[in-house]
Coordinates of C-alpha atoms and ligand atoms in Angstrom, one line a residue:
M1 CA 97.2 103.8 131.3
I2 CA 99.4 102.7 128.5
Q3 CA 101.0 105.7 126.8
R4 CA 101.9 106.0 123.2
P5 CA 105.6 105.4 122.5
K6 CA 107.9 108.4 122.7
G7 CA 108.2 110.3 119.5
T8 CA 104.9 109.2 118.1
E9 CA 101.7 111.3 117.7
D10 CA 98.0 110.5 117.6
I11 CA 96.0 112.6 115.2
F12 CA 92.6 113.3 116.6
P13 CA 89.3 113.8 114.8
E14 CA 89.3 117.5 115.6
E15 CA 92.6 118.1 113.8
I16 CA 92.5 115.5 111.0
Y17 CA 91.1 118.1 108.6
R18 CA 94.5 119.7 108.5
W19 CA 96.1 116.5 107.3
Q20 CA 93.4 115.8 104.8
Y21 CA 93.6 119.3 103.4
I22 CA 97.4 119.0 102.9
E23 CA 97.1 115.5 101.4
K24 CA 94.4 116.5 99.0
K25 CA 96.3 119.5 97.7
L26 CA 99.5 117.5 97.3
R27 CA 97.7 114.8 95.4
G28 CA 96.2 117.4 93.1
R29 CA 99.5 119.2 92.5
A30 CA 101.4 115.9 91.9
S31 CA 98.9 114.9 89.3
L32 CA 99.2 118.3 87.5
Y33 CA 102.9 117.5 87.2
G34 CA 102.3 114.0 85.8
F35 CA 103.1 112.0 88.9
T36 CA 101.2 108.9 90.0
E37 CA 101.0 107.5 93.5
M38 CA 102.9 104.3 94.4
R39 CA 102.5 102.3 97.6
F40 CA 105.1 100.0 99.1
P41 CA 105.7 98.2 102.4
V42 CA 106.3 99.8 105.8
F43 CA 109.1 97.3 106.4
E44 CA 111.8 96.0 104.1
Y45 CA 114.9 93.8 104.5
T46 CA 117.5 95.7 106.4
E47 CA 120.0 95.3 103.6
L48 CA 118.0 97.6 101.3
F49 CA 118.6 100.5 103.6
S50 CA 122.2 99.7 104.6
R51 CA 123.0 99.4 100.9
S52 CA 121.2 102.5 99.6
V53 CA 121.0 105.0 102.4
G54 CA 124.6 104.1 103.3
E55 CA 126.5 102.6 106.2
S56 CA 128.1 105.9 107.1
S57 CA 124.8 107.9 107.3
D58 CA 123.2 108.8 110.6
I59 CA 120.1 106.9 109.6
V60 CA 121.8 103.6 109.1
G61 CA 124.3 104.2 111.8
K62 CA 122.0 105.0 114.6
E63 CA 118.4 105.7 113.7
M64 CA 116.9 102.6 112.3
Y65 CA 114.2 100.4 113.9
T66 CA 115.7 97.0 113.1
F67 CA 114.7 93.6 114.4
N68 CA 114.7 90.0 113.5
D69 CA 111.4 88.6 112.5
K70 CA 110.3 85.1 113.6
G71 CA 111.9 83.6 110.6
G72 CA 115.3 85.2 111.6
R73 CA 115.4 87.7 108.7
S74 CA 116.6 91.2 109.6
I75 CA 113.8 93.6 109.0
T76 CA 113.8 97.4 109.2
L77 CA 110.9 99.9 109.4
R78 CA 111.4 102.3 106.5
P79 CA 113.4 105.4 107.7
E80 CA 112.6 107.1 104.3
G81 CA 110.8 106.4 101.1
T82 CA 113.4 106.5 98.2
A83 CA 115.0 103.1 98.9
G84 CA 111.6 101.3 99.0
A85 CA 110.4 103.2 96.0
V86 CA 113.4 102.2 93.9
R87 CA 113.2 98.6 95.1
A88 CA 109.6 98.4 94.2
A89 CA 110.1 100.1 90.8
L90 CA 112.8 97.5 90.0
Q91 CA 110.9 94.6 91.3
G92 CA 107.7 95.6 89.4
G93 CA 109.7 96.0 86.2
L94 CA 109.0 99.8 85.9
L95 CA 112.6 100.4 84.8
S96 CA 113.0 97.3 82.6
G97 CA 112.1 98.9 79.2
N98 CA 108.5 97.7 79.3
F99 CA 107.3 101.0 80.6
P100 CA 108.0 104.4 79.2
L101 CA 110.6 106.6 80.9
P102 CA 110.6 108.8 82.8
Q103 CA 108.6 107.0 85.5
K104 CA 107.3 109.7 87.9
I105 CA 105.8 108.5 91.2
W106 CA 104.8 110.1 94.5
Y107 CA 104.1 108.6 97.9
N108 CA 102.7 109.6 101.2
I109 CA 104.2 107.5 103.9
A110 CA 104.9 107.1 107.6
A111 CA 108.6 106.8 108.2
Y112 CA 110.5 105.6 111.3
R113 CA 113.7 106.9 112.9
Y114 CA 115.1 106.4 116.4
E115 CA 115.8 110.2 116.9
N116 CA 116.4 112.6 119.7
V117 CA 112.8 113.7 120.0
Q118 CA 112.2 117.4 119.7
K119 CA 109.7 119.8 118.1
G120 CA 109.6 118.8 114.4
R121 CA 111.7 115.7 115.1
L122 CA 109.7 112.5 115.8
R123 CA 110.3 108.8 115.7
E124 CA 107.2 108.2 113.6
F125 CA 106.7 111.0 111.1
H126 CA 105.2 111.4 107.6
Q127 CA 106.7 112.2 104.3
F128 CA 105.3 113.2 101.0
G129 CA 107.9 112.2 98.4
A130 CA 108.3 112.3 94.6
E131 CA 110.7 110.4 92.5
V132 CA 111.6 110.6 88.8
F133 CA 113.4 107.6 87.2
G134 CA 115.2 108.0 83.9
P135 CA 116.3 111.5 83.0
A136 CA 119.9 112.6 83.3
S137 CA 119.2 116.2 82.1
P138 CA 119.4 119.2 84.4
Y139 CA 116.0 120.2 83.1
A140 CA 114.6 117.3 85.0
D141 CA 116.2 118.7 88.2
A142 CA 114.7 122.2 87.4
E143 CA 111.2 120.6 86.7
L144 CA 111.3 118.7 90.0
I145 CA 112.4 121.7 92.0
S146 CA 109.7 123.9 90.5
F147 CA 107.2 121.2 91.4
A148 CA 108.5 121.4 95.0
S149 CA 108.4 125.2 95.1
Q150 CA 104.9 125.2 93.7
I151 CA 103.8 123.1 96.7
F152 CA 104.8 125.9 99.1
K153 CA 102.9 128.4 96.9
D154 CA 99.9 126.1 97.2
F155 CA 100.1 126.3 101.0
E156 CA 100.8 130.0 100.9
L157 CA 104.1 129.7 102.8
K158 CA 106.0 132.9 102.5
D159 CA 109.2 132.7 104.5
I160 CA 110.6 129.6 102.8
N161 CA 114.0 129.6 101.1
L162 CA 115.2 127.2 98.5
E163 CA 118.9 126.3 98.9
I164 CA 120.7 124.4 96.2
N165 CA 124.1 122.9 95.8
S166 CA 126.0 120.3 93.7
I167 CA 127.9 117.6 95.5
G168 CA 129.3 116.3 92.2
C169 CA 129.8 112.8 91.0
P170 CA 131.9 110.1 92.8
E171 CA 135.0 111.3 91.0
C172 CA 134.8 114.9 92.0
R173 CA 133.8 113.8 95.5
N174 CA 137.0 111.8 96.0
K175 CA 139.1 114.9 95.4
Y176 CA 136.9 116.8 97.7
A177 CA 137.0 114.2 100.4
E178 CA 140.7 114.4 100.4
A179 CA 140.6 118.2 100.9
L180 CA 138.1 117.8 103.7
R181 CA 140.3 115.1 105.4
K182 CA 143.2 117.5 105.3
Y183 CA 141.2 120.4 106.7
F184 CA 139.2 118.6 109.4
G185 CA 142.2 116.4 110.3
E186 CA 143.8 119.5 111.8
H187 CA 140.9 120.0 114.2
D188 CA 140.9 117.6 117.1
D189 CA 137.9 119.2 118.8
L190 CA 135.5 117.5 116.4
C191 CA 132.8 115.4 118.1
E192 CA 133.4 111.7 118.4
T193 CA 131.0 110.9 115.6
C194 CA 132.8 113.3 113.3
K195 CA 136.1 111.7 114.1
T196 CA 134.7 108.5 112.7
R197 CA 133.2 110.4 109.8
L198 CA 136.6 111.8 109.0
K199 CA 137.6 108.2 108.1
T200 CA 134.4 106.9 106.6
N201 CA 132.8 109.9 104.9
P202 CA 134.2 113.3 105.7
M203 CA 131.5 115.2 103.8
R204 CA 129.1 114.0 106.4
I205 CA 130.8 116.3 108.9
L206 CA 129.3 119.3 107.1
D207 CA 125.9 117.9 108.1
C208 CA 126.8 117.6 111.8
K209 CA 124.4 119.3 114.2
S210 CA 126.9 119.9 117.0
P211 CA 127.7 123.6 117.4
V212 CA 131.5 122.9 117.7
C213 CA 131.6 121.0 114.4
K214 CA 129.3 123.5 112.7
K215 CA 131.7 126.3 113.7
I216 CA 134.7 124.4 112.4
A217 CA 132.9 123.5 109.2
E218 CA 132.4 127.2 108.5
N219 CA 135.9 127.5 107.0
A220 CA 136.0 124.1 105.3
P221 CA 136.8 123.9 101.6
I222 CA 133.7 124.0 99.5
I223 CA 132.7 121.3 97.0
L224 CA 131.9 123.8 94.2
D225 CA 135.7 124.4 93.9
Y226 CA 136.2 120.7 93.2
I227 CA 133.5 119.6 90.9
C228 CA 134.3 118.4 87.4
E229 CA 133.4 120.1 84.1
N230 CA 130.4 117.9 83.5
C231 CA 129.0 118.4 87.0
K232 CA 129.6 122.1 86.8
N233 CA 127.7 122.3 83.5
H234 CA 124.8 120.4 85.0
F235 CA 124.7 122.8 87.9
D236 CA 125.0 125.9 85.6
I237 CA 122.1 124.8 83.4
L238 CA 120.0 124.0 86.5
K239 CA 120.6 127.5 87.9
S240 CA 119.8 129.3 84.6
T241 CA 116.7 127.3 84.2
L242 CA 115.5 128.1 87.7
D243 CA 116.2 131.7 86.9
S244 CA 114.1 131.6 83.7
L245 CA 111.3 129.8 85.7
K246 CA 111.6 132.6 88.3
V247 CA 112.2 130.1 91.0
A248 CA 114.3 132.0 93.6
Y249 CA 117.2 130.1 95.2
T250 CA 120.4 130.6 97.0
V251 CA 123.5 128.5 96.5
N252 CA 124.5 127.0 99.8
P253 CA 127.7 125.1 99.4
R254 CA 127.2 123.6 102.9
I255 CA 124.3 121.4 101.9
V256 CA 125.4 117.8 101.6
R257 CA 122.2 116.0 102.7
G258 CA 122.0 113.2 105.2
L259 CA 121.9 110.3 102.8
D260 CA 124.8 108.6 100.9
Y261 CA 123.1 108.1 97.6
Y262 CA 123.0 111.7 96.3
T263 CA 125.0 112.9 93.2
K264 CA 125.2 116.3 91.6
T265 CA 122.1 118.4 92.6
V266 CA 121.0 118.6 96.2
F267 CA 118.4 121.0 97.5
E268 CA 116.5 122.0 100.6
F269 CA 113.5 124.2 101.4
V270 CA 114.1 125.8 104.7
A271 CA 111.3 127.6 106.6
A272 CA 112.1 130.7 108.7
G273 CA 111.0 130.7 112.3
V274 CA 111.0 126.9 112.9
G275 CA 114.5 126.8 114.4
T276 CA 116.9 123.9 113.7
Q277 CA 114.0 121.8 112.4
G278 CA 113.4 124.3 109.6
T279 CA 114.2 122.0 106.7
V280 CA 110.8 121.1 105.5
L281 CA 111.8 119.4 102.2
G282 CA 115.0 117.9 101.0
G283 CA 116.0 116.2 97.8
G284 CA 118.4 115.7 95.0
R285 CA 119.7 113.5 92.2
Y286 CA 120.8 110.0 92.9
D287 CA 122.2 108.7 89.7
G288 CA 124.0 105.7 91.3
L289 CA 121.2 104.3 93.4
V290 CA 119.2 102.2 90.9
E291 CA 122.4 100.3 90.0
E292 CA 123.4 100.0 93.6
I293 CA 120.1 98.2 94.3
G294 CA 120.6 95.8 91.4
G295 CA 119.1 97.6 88.4
K296 CA 120.6 98.8 85.1
P297 CA 122.3 102.2 85.6
T298 CA 119.4 104.6 85.6
P299 CA 119.6 108.3 86.5
A300 CA 117.0 109.4 89.0
L301 CA 116.1 112.2 91.4
G302 CA 113.5 113.0 94.0
F303 CA 112.5 114.8 97.1
A304 CA 110.8 114.2 100.4
M305 CA 108.9 116.7 102.5
G306 CA 108.1 116.2 106.2
I307 CA 104.4 116.8 106.7
E308 CA 104.7 117.5 110.4
R309 CA 107.3 120.2 109.6
L310 CA 105.1 121.7 106.9
L311 CA 102.3 121.9 109.5
L312 CA 104.7 123.5 112.0
A313 CA 105.8 126.1 109.5
M314 CA 102.3 126.9 108.5
T315 CA 101.3 127.3 112.2
E316 CA 104.4 129.4 112.8
Q317 CA 103.4 131.7 109.9
G318 CA 99.8 132.0 111.0
I319 CA 98.5 130.2 107.9
E320 CA 95.0 129.0 108.5
I321 CA 93.7 125.7 107.1
P322 CA 90.0 126.0 106.3
K323 CA 87.8 123.9 108.7
P324 CA 85.4 121.6 107.0
D325 CA 81.7 122.3 107.2
G326 CA 79.9 120.9 110.1
I327 CA 76.9 118.5 109.8
E328 CA 74.0 119.9 107.7
Y329 CA 71.0 118.5 109.5
Y330 CA 70.5 117.4 113.0
I331 CA 67.3 115.5 113.5
G332 CA 66.0 115.4 117.1
D333 CA 63.1 113.4 118.3
T334 CA 60.8 113.4 121.4
G335 CA 61.6 109.9 122.4
G336 CA 58.8 107.6 121.3
E337 CA 59.6 104.6 119.1
A338 CA 57.6 105.8 116.1
E339 CA 59.3 109.2 116.3
H340 CA 62.7 107.7 116.5
K341 CA 62.1 105.4 113.5
K342 CA 60.8 108.4 111.5
A343 CA 63.9 110.4 112.4
M344 CA 66.1 107.5 111.2
E345 CA 64.1 107.2 108.0
I346 CA 64.5 111.0 107.3
A347 CA 68.3 110.8 108.0
A348 CA 68.6 107.9 105.5
G349 CA 66.7 109.9 103.0
L350 CA 68.9 113.0 103.4
R351 CA 72.1 111.0 103.2
S352 CA 70.8 109.3 100.0
I353 CA 70.7 112.7 98.3
G354 CA 74.2 113.5 99.7
K355 CA 73.3 115.6 102.7
T356 CA 75.1 115.0 106.0
A357 CA 72.6 114.1 108.8
E358 CA 72.9 113.2 112.4
L359 CA 70.4 112.0 115.0
D360 CA 70.0 111.0 118.6
I361 CA 71.3 107.6 119.4
F362 CA 71.4 108.3 123.2
N363 CA 67.7 108.8 124.1
R364 CA 68.5 112.2 125.4
S365 CA 66.0 114.9 126.2
V366 CA 65.1 117.3 123.4
K367 CA 67.0 120.0 125.2
A368 CA 70.1 117.9 125.4
Q369 CA 69.8 116.9 121.8
M370 CA 69.7 120.6 120.7
K371 CA 72.7 121.3 122.8
Y372 CA 74.6 118.5 121.1
A373 CA 73.5 119.7 117.7
D374 CA 75.0 123.1 118.5
K375 CA 78.2 121.5 119.8
I376 CA 78.8 119.6 116.6
G377 CA 78.1 122.7 114.5
A378 CA 75.0 121.4 112.8
K379 CA 73.7 124.1 110.4
K380 CA 70.0 123.2 110.6
A381 CA 68.0 121.2 113.1
F382 CA 64.4 120.0 113.6
I383 CA 62.5 117.8 116.0
I384 CA 60.3 114.8 115.1
G385 CA 57.4 114.5 117.6
E386 CA 54.0 112.9 117.4
N387 CA 52.6 115.8 115.5
E388 CA 55.4 115.8 112.9
C389 CA 55.0 112.1 112.3
E390 CA 51.3 112.6 111.7
T391 CA 51.4 115.7 109.4
G392 CA 54.7 115.2 107.7
V393 CA 55.5 118.9 108.4
I394 CA 58.5 120.1 110.4
K395 CA 59.9 123.3 111.7
L396 CA 63.4 123.6 110.3
K397 CA 65.7 125.8 112.5
N398 CA 68.7 127.6 111.1
M399 CA 71.1 127.1 114.0
K400 CA 73.1 130.3 113.2
T401 CA 70.3 132.8 112.9
G402 CA 67.6 131.0 115.0
E403 CA 65.2 131.5 112.1
E404 CA 62.5 128.8 111.6
T405 CA 60.9 127.7 108.4
I406 CA 58.0 125.3 107.9
T407 CA 58.9 122.5 105.6
N408 CA 57.5 119.3 104.3
I409 CA 59.5 116.2 105.1
E410 CA 58.9 114.8 101.6
D411 CA 60.3 118.0 100.0
L412 CA 63.2 118.0 102.4
I413 CA 64.2 114.4 101.4
K414 CA 63.8 115.2 97.7
N415 CA 65.6 118.6 97.6
G416 CA 67.5 119.0 100.8
Ligands
ATP501 P1 117.4 116.6 109.5 O1 118.7 117.1 108.9 O2 116.5 117.6 110.0 O3 117.7 115.4 110.4 P2 117.2 114.8 107.3 O4 118.3 115.3 106.4 O5 117.5 113.6 108.2 O6 116.7 116.0 108.2 P3 115.6 113.7 105.1 O7 116.1 112.3 105.3 O8 116.1 114.4 104.0 O9 115.9 114.5 106.5 O10 114.0 113.7 105.1 C1 113.3 114.6 104.4 C2 112.4 115.5 105.3 O11 111.7 114.6 106.2 C3 113.1 116.4 106.2 O12 113.4 117.6 105.5 C4 112.1 116.7 107.2 O13 111.1 117.6 106.8 C5 111.4 115.3 107.4 N1 112.0 114.6 108.5 C6 113.2 113.9 108.5 N2 113.4 113.3 109.7 C7 112.3 113.7 110.5 C8 111.9 113.4 111.9 N3 112.6 112.6 112.6 N4 110.7 114.0 112.3 C9 109.9 114.7 111.5 N5 110.3 115.0 110.2 C10 111.4 114.5 109.7
MG502 MG1 118.0 113.4 110.2

């Protein structure tokens, strides 16, 4: 038996309703906030990700699924959505002045990372993301964050905390990087990866998952002491706007996010009780990215939420997702050709008025058919025999109560 690759999951018919429930709510909420869906490829030229996500990030450094296609081009399965969304927005001219700004898009994608597989950490996973192109104002940050926080209200998640931080602009970050180099340079028990990060991007050390590095990072200088007046103002307005919107948050100066392209605001929604994979949603502002990918300088911001982690958090908090209704009508038959054709005709009639109907395509005994009707949760059932064919009258059984009513086939097909 061929197994599915490690870190991937199959989603079976009996659980798909959970995904559909989430996707439907997200779509509805996104549209209330004025976002429209965008779709873009599962794979892109590798350069897109190395340039945008950043060479010093974990994603580009060790997590990408990269291969050469038959034409010898280096291709990568998307590890996240923002880079592809920005590339598509630029290529489609959405940021060229021909379309109004802001452009607000959402996506629901599978993403691929070669990860250490654990609960809530997969190699193929799913993200719902939203991106806003154009506005530089901190009110845009507040609006986006309130959209994200509304999502968790929609799903009735309770123990979920919003943590925000500012990682400044490239200028403030240079000063901060210097301070971090000085601090971490004095600790030679950093992990090997962090020793490299010390040279390439010391801020990344704050995001390391090794307990030793985490411990050392506890006393590291914090960025908020280094950000410039402009970045500080931006952060202050964001905080006061969140206050007035009554969106609760804590400032966590340790949040730096895993991707290189963030500037100023970064944020995470962390669910209690899910352990180290508790970060369900992460996002921030990335004012330099559009230009980095070849567009005009365009401020932008966005977030991405892991659907598997959202589902985990909901399960952990005992939040039930309503199961869809079972089939409405099960139409059994006694086996003859005429009876079977009649059953099919009635099924077609019921479906044409929007009722779900199922029938026997196995030639099973009536008893076995009724057992099946029960198993699939049919609400009502009836049997077509010789008599029913002749008279056009059936005995409609309520599967829950066992109650039977005499009904006309013609009426049934007309009114359900
Ligand atoms: P982590 O720090 O947990 O590795 P990250 O910073 O790499 O997360 P992002 O790149 O910000 O994650 O992705 C946004 C969201 O996508 C995460 O908050 C998480 O919910 C989800 N996510 C990221 N990587 C995975 C994965 N390998 N499996 C499942 N979900 C993931
Ligand atoms: Mg990661």
